[in-house]
Short mmCIF file of N, CA and C in Angstrom, two decimals:
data_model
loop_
_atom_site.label_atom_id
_atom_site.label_comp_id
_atom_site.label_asym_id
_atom_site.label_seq_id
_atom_site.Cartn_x
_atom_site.Cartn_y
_atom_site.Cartn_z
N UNK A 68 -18.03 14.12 -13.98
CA UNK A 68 -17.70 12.75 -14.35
C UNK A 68 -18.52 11.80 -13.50
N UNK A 69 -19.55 11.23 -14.32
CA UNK A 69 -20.57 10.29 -13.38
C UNK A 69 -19.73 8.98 -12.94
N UNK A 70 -19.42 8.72 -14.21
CA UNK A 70 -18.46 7.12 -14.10
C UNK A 70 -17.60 7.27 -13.38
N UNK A 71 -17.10 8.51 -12.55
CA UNK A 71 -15.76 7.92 -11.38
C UNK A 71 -16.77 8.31 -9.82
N UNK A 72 -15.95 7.47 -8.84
CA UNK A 72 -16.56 7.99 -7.56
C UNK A 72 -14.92 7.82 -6.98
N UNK A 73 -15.54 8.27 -5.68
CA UNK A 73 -13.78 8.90 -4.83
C UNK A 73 -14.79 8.91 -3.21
N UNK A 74 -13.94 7.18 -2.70
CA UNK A 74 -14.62 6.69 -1.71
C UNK A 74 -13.36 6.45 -0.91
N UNK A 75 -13.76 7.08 0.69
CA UNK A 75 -12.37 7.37 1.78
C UNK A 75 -13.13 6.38 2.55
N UNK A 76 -12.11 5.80 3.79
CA UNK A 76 -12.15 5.74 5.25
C UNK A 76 -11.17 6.18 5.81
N UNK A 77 -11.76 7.59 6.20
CA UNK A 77 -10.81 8.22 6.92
C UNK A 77 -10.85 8.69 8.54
N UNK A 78 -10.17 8.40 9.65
CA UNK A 78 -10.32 8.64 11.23
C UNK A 78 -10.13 9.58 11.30
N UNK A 79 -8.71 9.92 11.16
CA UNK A 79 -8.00 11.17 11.46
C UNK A 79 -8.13 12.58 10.68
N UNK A 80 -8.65 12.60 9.38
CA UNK A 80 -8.87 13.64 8.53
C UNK A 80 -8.26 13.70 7.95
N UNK A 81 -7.19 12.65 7.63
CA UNK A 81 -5.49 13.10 6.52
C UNK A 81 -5.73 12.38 5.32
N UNK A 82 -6.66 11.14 5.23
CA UNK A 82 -6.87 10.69 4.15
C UNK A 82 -8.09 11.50 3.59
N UNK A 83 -8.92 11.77 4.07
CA UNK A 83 -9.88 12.98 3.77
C UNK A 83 -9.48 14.11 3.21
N UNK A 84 -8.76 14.96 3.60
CA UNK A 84 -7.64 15.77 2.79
C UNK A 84 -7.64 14.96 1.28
N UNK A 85 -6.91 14.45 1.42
CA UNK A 85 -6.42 13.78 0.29
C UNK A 85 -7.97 13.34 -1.21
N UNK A 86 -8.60 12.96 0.22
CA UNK A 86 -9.71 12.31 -0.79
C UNK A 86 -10.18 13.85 -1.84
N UNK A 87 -10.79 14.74 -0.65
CA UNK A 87 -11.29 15.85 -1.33
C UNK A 87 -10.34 16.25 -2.62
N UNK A 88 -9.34 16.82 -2.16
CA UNK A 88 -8.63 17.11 -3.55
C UNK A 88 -8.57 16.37 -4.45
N UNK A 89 -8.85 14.92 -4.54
CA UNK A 89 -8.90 14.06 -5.92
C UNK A 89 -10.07 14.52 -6.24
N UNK A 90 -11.03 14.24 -5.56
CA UNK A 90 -12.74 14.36 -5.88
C UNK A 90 -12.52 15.81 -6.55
N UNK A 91 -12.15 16.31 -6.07
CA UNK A 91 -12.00 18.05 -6.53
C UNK A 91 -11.59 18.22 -8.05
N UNK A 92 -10.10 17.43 -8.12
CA UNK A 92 -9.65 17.80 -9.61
C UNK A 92 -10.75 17.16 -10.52
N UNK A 93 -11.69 16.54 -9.85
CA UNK A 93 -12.06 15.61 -11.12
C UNK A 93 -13.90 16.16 -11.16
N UNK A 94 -13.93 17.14 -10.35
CA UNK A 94 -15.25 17.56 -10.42
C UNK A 94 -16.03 17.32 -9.49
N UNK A 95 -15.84 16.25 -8.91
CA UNK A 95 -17.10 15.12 -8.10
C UNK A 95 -17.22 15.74 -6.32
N UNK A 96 -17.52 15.08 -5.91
CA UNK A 96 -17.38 15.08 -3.99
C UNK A 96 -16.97 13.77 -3.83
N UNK A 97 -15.98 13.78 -2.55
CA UNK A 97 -15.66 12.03 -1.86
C UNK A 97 -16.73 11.91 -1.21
N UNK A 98 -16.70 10.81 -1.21
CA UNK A 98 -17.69 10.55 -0.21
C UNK A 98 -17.43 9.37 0.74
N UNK A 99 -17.94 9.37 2.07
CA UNK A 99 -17.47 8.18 2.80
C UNK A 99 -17.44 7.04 2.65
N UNK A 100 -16.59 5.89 3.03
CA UNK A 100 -16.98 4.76 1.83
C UNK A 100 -18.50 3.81 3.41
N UNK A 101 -18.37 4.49 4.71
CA UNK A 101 -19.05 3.39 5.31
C UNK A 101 -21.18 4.34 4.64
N UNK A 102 -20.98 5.40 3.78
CA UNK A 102 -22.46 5.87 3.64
C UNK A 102 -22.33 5.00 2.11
N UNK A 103 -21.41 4.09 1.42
CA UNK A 103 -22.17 3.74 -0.01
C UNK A 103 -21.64 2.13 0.50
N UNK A 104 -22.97 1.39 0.26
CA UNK A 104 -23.09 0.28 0.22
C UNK A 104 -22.32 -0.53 -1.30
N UNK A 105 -23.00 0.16 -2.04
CA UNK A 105 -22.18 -0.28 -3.50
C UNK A 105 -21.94 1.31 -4.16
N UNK A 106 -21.97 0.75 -5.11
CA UNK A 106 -20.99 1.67 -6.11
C UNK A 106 -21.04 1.92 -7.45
N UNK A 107 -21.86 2.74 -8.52
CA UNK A 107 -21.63 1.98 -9.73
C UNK A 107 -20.89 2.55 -10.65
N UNK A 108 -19.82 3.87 -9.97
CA UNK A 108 -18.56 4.03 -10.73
C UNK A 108 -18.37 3.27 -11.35
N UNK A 109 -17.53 3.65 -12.74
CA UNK A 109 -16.44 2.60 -13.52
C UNK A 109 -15.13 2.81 -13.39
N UNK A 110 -14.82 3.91 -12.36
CA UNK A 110 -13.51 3.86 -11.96
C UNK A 110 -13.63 4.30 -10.89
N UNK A 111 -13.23 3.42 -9.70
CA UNK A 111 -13.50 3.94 -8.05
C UNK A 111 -11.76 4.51 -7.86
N UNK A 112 -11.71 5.16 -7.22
CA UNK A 112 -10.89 6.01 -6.14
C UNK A 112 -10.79 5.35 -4.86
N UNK A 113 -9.88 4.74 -4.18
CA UNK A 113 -10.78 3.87 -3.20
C UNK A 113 -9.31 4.77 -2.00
N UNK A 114 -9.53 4.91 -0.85
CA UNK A 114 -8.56 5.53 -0.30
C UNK A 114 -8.82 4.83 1.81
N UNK A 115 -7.62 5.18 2.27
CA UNK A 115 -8.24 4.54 3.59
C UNK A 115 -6.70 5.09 4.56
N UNK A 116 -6.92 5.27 5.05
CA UNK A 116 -5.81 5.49 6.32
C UNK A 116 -4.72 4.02 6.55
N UNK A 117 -3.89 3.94 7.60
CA UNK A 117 -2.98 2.81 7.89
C UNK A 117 -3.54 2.91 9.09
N UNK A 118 -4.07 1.93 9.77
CA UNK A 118 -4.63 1.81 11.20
C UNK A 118 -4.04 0.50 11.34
N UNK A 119 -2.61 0.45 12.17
CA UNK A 119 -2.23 -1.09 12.56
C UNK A 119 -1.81 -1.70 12.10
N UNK A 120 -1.07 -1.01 10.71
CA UNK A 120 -0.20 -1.07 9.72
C UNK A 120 -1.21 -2.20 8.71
N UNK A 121 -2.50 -1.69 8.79
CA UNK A 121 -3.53 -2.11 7.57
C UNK A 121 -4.57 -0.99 7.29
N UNK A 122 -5.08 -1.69 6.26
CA UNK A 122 -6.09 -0.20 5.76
C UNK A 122 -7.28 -0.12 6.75
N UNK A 123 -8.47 0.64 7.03
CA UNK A 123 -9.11 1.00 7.74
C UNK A 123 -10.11 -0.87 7.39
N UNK A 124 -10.81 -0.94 8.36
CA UNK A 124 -11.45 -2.15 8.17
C UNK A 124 -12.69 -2.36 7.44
N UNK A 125 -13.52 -0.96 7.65
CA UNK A 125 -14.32 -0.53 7.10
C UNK A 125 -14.20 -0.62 5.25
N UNK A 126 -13.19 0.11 5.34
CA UNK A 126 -12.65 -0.38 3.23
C UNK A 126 -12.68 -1.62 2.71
N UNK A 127 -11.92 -2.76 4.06
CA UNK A 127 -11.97 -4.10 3.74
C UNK A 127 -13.20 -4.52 3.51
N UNK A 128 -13.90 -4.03 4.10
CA UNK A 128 -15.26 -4.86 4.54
C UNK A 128 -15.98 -4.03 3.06
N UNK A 129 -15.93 -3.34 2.56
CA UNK A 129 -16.64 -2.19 1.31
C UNK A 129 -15.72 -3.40 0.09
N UNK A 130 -14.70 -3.29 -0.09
CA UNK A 130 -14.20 -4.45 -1.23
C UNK A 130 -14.67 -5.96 -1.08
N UNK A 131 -14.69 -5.87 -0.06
CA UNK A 131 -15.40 -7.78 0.34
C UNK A 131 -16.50 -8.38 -0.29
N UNK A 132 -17.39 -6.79 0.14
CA UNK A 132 -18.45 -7.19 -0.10
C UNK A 132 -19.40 -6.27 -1.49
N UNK A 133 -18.35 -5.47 -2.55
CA UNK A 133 -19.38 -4.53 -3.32
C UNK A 133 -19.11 -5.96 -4.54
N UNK A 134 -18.87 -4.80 -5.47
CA UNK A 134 -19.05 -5.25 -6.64
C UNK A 134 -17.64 -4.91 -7.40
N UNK A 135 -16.61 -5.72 -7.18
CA UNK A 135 -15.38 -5.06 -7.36
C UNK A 135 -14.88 -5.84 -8.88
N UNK A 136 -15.33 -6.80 -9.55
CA UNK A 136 -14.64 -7.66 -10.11
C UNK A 136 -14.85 -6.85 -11.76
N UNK A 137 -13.99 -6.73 -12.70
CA UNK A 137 -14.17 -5.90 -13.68
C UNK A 137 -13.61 -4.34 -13.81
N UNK A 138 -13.76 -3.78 -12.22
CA UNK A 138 -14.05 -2.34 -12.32
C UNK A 138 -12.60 -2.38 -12.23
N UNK A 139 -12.40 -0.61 -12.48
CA UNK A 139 -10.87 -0.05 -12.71
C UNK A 139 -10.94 0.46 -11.29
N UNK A 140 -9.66 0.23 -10.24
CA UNK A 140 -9.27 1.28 -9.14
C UNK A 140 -8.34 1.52 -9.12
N UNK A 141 -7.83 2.85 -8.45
CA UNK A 141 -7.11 4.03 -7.99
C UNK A 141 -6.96 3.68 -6.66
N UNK A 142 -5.76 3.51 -6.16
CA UNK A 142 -5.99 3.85 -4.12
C UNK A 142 -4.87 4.43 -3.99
N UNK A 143 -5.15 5.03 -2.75
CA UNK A 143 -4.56 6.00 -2.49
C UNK A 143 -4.52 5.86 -0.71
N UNK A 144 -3.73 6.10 0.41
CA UNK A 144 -3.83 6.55 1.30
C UNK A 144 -2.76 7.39 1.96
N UNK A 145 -3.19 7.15 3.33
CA UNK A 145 -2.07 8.19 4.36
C UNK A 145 -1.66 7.28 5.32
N UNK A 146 -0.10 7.29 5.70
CA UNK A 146 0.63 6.87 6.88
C UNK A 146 1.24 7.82 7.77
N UNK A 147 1.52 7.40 9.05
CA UNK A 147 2.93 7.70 9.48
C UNK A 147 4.17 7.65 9.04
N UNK A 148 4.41 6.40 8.41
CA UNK A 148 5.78 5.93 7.46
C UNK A 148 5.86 5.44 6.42
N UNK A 149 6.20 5.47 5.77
CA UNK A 149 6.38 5.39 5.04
C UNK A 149 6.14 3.36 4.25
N UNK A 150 6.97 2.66 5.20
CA UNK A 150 6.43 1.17 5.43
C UNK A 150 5.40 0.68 5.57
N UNK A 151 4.35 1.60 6.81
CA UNK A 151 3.27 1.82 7.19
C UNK A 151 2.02 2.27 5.41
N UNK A 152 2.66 3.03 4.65
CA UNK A 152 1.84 2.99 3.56
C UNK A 152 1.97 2.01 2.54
N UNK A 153 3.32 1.51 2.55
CA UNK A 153 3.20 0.00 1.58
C UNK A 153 2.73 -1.11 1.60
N UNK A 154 2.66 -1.36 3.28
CA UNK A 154 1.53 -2.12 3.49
C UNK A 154 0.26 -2.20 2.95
N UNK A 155 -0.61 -1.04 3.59
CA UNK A 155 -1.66 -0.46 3.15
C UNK A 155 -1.55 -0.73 2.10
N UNK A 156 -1.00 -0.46 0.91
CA UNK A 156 -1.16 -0.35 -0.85
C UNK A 156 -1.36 -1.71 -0.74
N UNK A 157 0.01 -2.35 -1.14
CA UNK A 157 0.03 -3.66 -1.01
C UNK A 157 -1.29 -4.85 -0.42
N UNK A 158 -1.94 -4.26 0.79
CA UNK A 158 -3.07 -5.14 0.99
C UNK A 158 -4.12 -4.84 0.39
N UNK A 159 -4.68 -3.43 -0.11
CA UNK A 159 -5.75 -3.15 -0.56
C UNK A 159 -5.42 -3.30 -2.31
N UNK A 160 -4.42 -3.64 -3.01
CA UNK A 160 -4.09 -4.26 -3.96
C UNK A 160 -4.62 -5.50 -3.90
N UNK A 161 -3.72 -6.33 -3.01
CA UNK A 161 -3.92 -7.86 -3.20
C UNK A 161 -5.33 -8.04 -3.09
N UNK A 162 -5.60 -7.62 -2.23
CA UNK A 162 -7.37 -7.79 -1.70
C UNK A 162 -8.30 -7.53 -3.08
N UNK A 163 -8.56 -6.16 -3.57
CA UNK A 163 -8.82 -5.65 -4.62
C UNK A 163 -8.40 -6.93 -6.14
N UNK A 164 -7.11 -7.44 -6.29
CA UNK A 164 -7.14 -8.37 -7.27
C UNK A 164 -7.75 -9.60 -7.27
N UNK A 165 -7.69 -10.07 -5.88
CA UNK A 165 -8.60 -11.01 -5.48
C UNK A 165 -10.27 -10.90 -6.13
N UNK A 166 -10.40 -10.05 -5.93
CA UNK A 166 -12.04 -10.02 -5.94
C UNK A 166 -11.60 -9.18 -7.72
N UNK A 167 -11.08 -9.36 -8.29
CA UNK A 167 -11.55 -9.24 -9.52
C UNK A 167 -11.21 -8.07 -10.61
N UNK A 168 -10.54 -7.00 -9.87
CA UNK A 168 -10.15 -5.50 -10.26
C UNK A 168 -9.26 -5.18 -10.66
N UNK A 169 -9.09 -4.54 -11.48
CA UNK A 169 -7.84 -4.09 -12.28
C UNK A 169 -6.96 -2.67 -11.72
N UNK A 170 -6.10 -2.75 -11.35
CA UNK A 170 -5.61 -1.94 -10.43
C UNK A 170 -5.02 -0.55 -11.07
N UNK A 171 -5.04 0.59 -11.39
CA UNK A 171 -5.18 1.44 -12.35
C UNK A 171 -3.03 2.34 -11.89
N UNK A 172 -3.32 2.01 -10.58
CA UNK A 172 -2.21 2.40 -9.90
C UNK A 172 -2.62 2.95 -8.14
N UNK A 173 -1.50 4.00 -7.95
CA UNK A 173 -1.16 4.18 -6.27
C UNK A 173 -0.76 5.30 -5.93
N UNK A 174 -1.35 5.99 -5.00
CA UNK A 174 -0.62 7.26 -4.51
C UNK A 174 -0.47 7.04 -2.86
N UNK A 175 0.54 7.71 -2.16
CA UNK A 175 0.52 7.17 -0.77
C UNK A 175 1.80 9.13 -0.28
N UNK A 176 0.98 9.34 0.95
CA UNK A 176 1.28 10.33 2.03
C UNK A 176 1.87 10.15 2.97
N UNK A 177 2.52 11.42 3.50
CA UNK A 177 2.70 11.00 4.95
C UNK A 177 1.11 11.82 5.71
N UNK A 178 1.02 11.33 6.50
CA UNK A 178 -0.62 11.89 7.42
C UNK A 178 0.20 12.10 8.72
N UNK A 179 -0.21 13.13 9.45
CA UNK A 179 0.07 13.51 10.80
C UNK A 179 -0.04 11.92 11.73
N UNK A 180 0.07 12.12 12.50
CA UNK A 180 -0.29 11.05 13.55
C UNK A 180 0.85 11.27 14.87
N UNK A 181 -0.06 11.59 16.05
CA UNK A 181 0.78 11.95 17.21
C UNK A 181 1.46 13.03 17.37
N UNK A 182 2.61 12.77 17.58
CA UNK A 182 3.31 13.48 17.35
C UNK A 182 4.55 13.94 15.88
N UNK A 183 4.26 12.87 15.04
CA UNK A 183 4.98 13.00 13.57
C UNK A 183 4.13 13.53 12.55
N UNK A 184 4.87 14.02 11.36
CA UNK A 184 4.34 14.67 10.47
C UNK A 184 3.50 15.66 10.70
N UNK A 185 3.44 16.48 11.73
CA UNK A 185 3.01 17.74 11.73
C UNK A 185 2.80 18.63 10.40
N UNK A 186 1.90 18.82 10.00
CA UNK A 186 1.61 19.76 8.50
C UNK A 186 1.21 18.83 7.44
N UNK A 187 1.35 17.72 7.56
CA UNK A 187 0.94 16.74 6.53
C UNK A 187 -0.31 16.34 6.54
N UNK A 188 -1.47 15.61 5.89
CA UNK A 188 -0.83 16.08 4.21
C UNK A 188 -0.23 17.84 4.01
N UNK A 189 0.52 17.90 3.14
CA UNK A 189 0.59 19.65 3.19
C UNK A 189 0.52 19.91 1.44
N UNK A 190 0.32 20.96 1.34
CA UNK A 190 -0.01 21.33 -0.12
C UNK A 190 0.89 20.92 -1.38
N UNK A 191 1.92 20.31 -0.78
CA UNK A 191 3.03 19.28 -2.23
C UNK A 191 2.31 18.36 -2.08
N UNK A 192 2.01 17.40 -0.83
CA UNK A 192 1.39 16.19 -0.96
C UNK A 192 -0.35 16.19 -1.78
N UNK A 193 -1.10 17.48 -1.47
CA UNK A 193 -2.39 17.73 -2.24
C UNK A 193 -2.50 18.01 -3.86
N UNK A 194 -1.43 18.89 -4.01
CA UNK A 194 -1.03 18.56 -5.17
C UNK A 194 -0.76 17.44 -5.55
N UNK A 195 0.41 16.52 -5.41
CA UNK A 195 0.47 15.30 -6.12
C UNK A 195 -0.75 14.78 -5.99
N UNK A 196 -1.43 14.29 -4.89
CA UNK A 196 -2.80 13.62 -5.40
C UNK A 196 -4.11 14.10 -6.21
N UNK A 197 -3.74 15.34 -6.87
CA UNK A 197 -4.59 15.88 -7.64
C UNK A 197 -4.40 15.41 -9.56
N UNK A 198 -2.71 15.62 -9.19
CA UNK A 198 -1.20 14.70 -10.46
C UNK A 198 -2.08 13.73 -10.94
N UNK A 199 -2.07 13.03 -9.82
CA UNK A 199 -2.21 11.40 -9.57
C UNK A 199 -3.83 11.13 -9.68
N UNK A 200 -4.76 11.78 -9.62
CA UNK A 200 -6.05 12.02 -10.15
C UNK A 200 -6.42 11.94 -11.91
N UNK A 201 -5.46 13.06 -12.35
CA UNK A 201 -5.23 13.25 -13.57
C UNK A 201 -4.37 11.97 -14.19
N UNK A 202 -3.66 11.08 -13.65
CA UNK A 202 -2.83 10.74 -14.50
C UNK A 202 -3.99 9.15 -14.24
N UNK A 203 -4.75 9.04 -13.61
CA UNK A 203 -5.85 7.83 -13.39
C UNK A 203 -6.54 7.81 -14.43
N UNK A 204 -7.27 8.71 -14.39
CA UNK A 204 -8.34 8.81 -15.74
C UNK A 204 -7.71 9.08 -16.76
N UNK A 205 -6.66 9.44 -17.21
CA UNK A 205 -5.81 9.26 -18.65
C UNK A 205 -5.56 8.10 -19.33
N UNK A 206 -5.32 7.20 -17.72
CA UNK A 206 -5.13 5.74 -18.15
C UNK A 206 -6.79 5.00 -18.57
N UNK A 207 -7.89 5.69 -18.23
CA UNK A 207 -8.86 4.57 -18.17
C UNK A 207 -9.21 4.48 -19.73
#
């Protein structure tokens, strides 16, 4: 599938997890979002960790500045909590409508961090975001 891409910022490796297995069900590779300047998917995957109870800054700065207005996205990330990922959605939504994008839907994890969620993502959570892969491009 040329028309989708599946673009992470991920620190810790938990949204990476995640990314691969979407990229996976759908054929493709993730790829980092700070190695693509733009983009010319027609349906991005856009995914990012909770760093500070916001998405990675790096993502912000990739929606700010690509070519977002028109295109269909998918996001997806990983928290500690659960609050911690609604945020995240919630800003990389608003942000994302701002600049022009049609929001396709949301998947959200728990990710290790510290000492919580040990095993996470774990293979229910890889599965669903594989679900949630499939049920993206159904909609496009």
């Amino acid at each position: 599938m040329t028309d989708v891409s599946v673009l992470v910022d991920s620190r810790g490796g938990n949204t990476r997890k995640v990314a691969d297995a979407i990229a996976d069900e759908l054929g493709i590779k993730a790829r980092d979002v700070t190695a693509s300047s733009s983009d010319d998917g027609k349906i991005l995957f856009l995914g990012s960790g909770t760093y500070g109870g916001k998405p990675g800054e790096v993502m912000m700065e990739f929606i700010g500045s690509g070519n977002i207005s028109g295109r269909k996205v998918a996001i997806f990330g990983t928290s500690a909590s659960l609050a911690g990922g609604q945020k995240l959605i919630s800003a990389m939504t608003d942000f994302l409508m701002q600049k022009g994008a049609t929001i396709l839907g949301s998947y959200h994890c728990k990710g290790k961090f510290l000492f919580v969620n040990w095993g996470h993502p774990n293979k229910e959570d890889l599965d669903n975001a594989r679900k949630f892969a499939r049920e993206m491009i159904n909609k496009k």
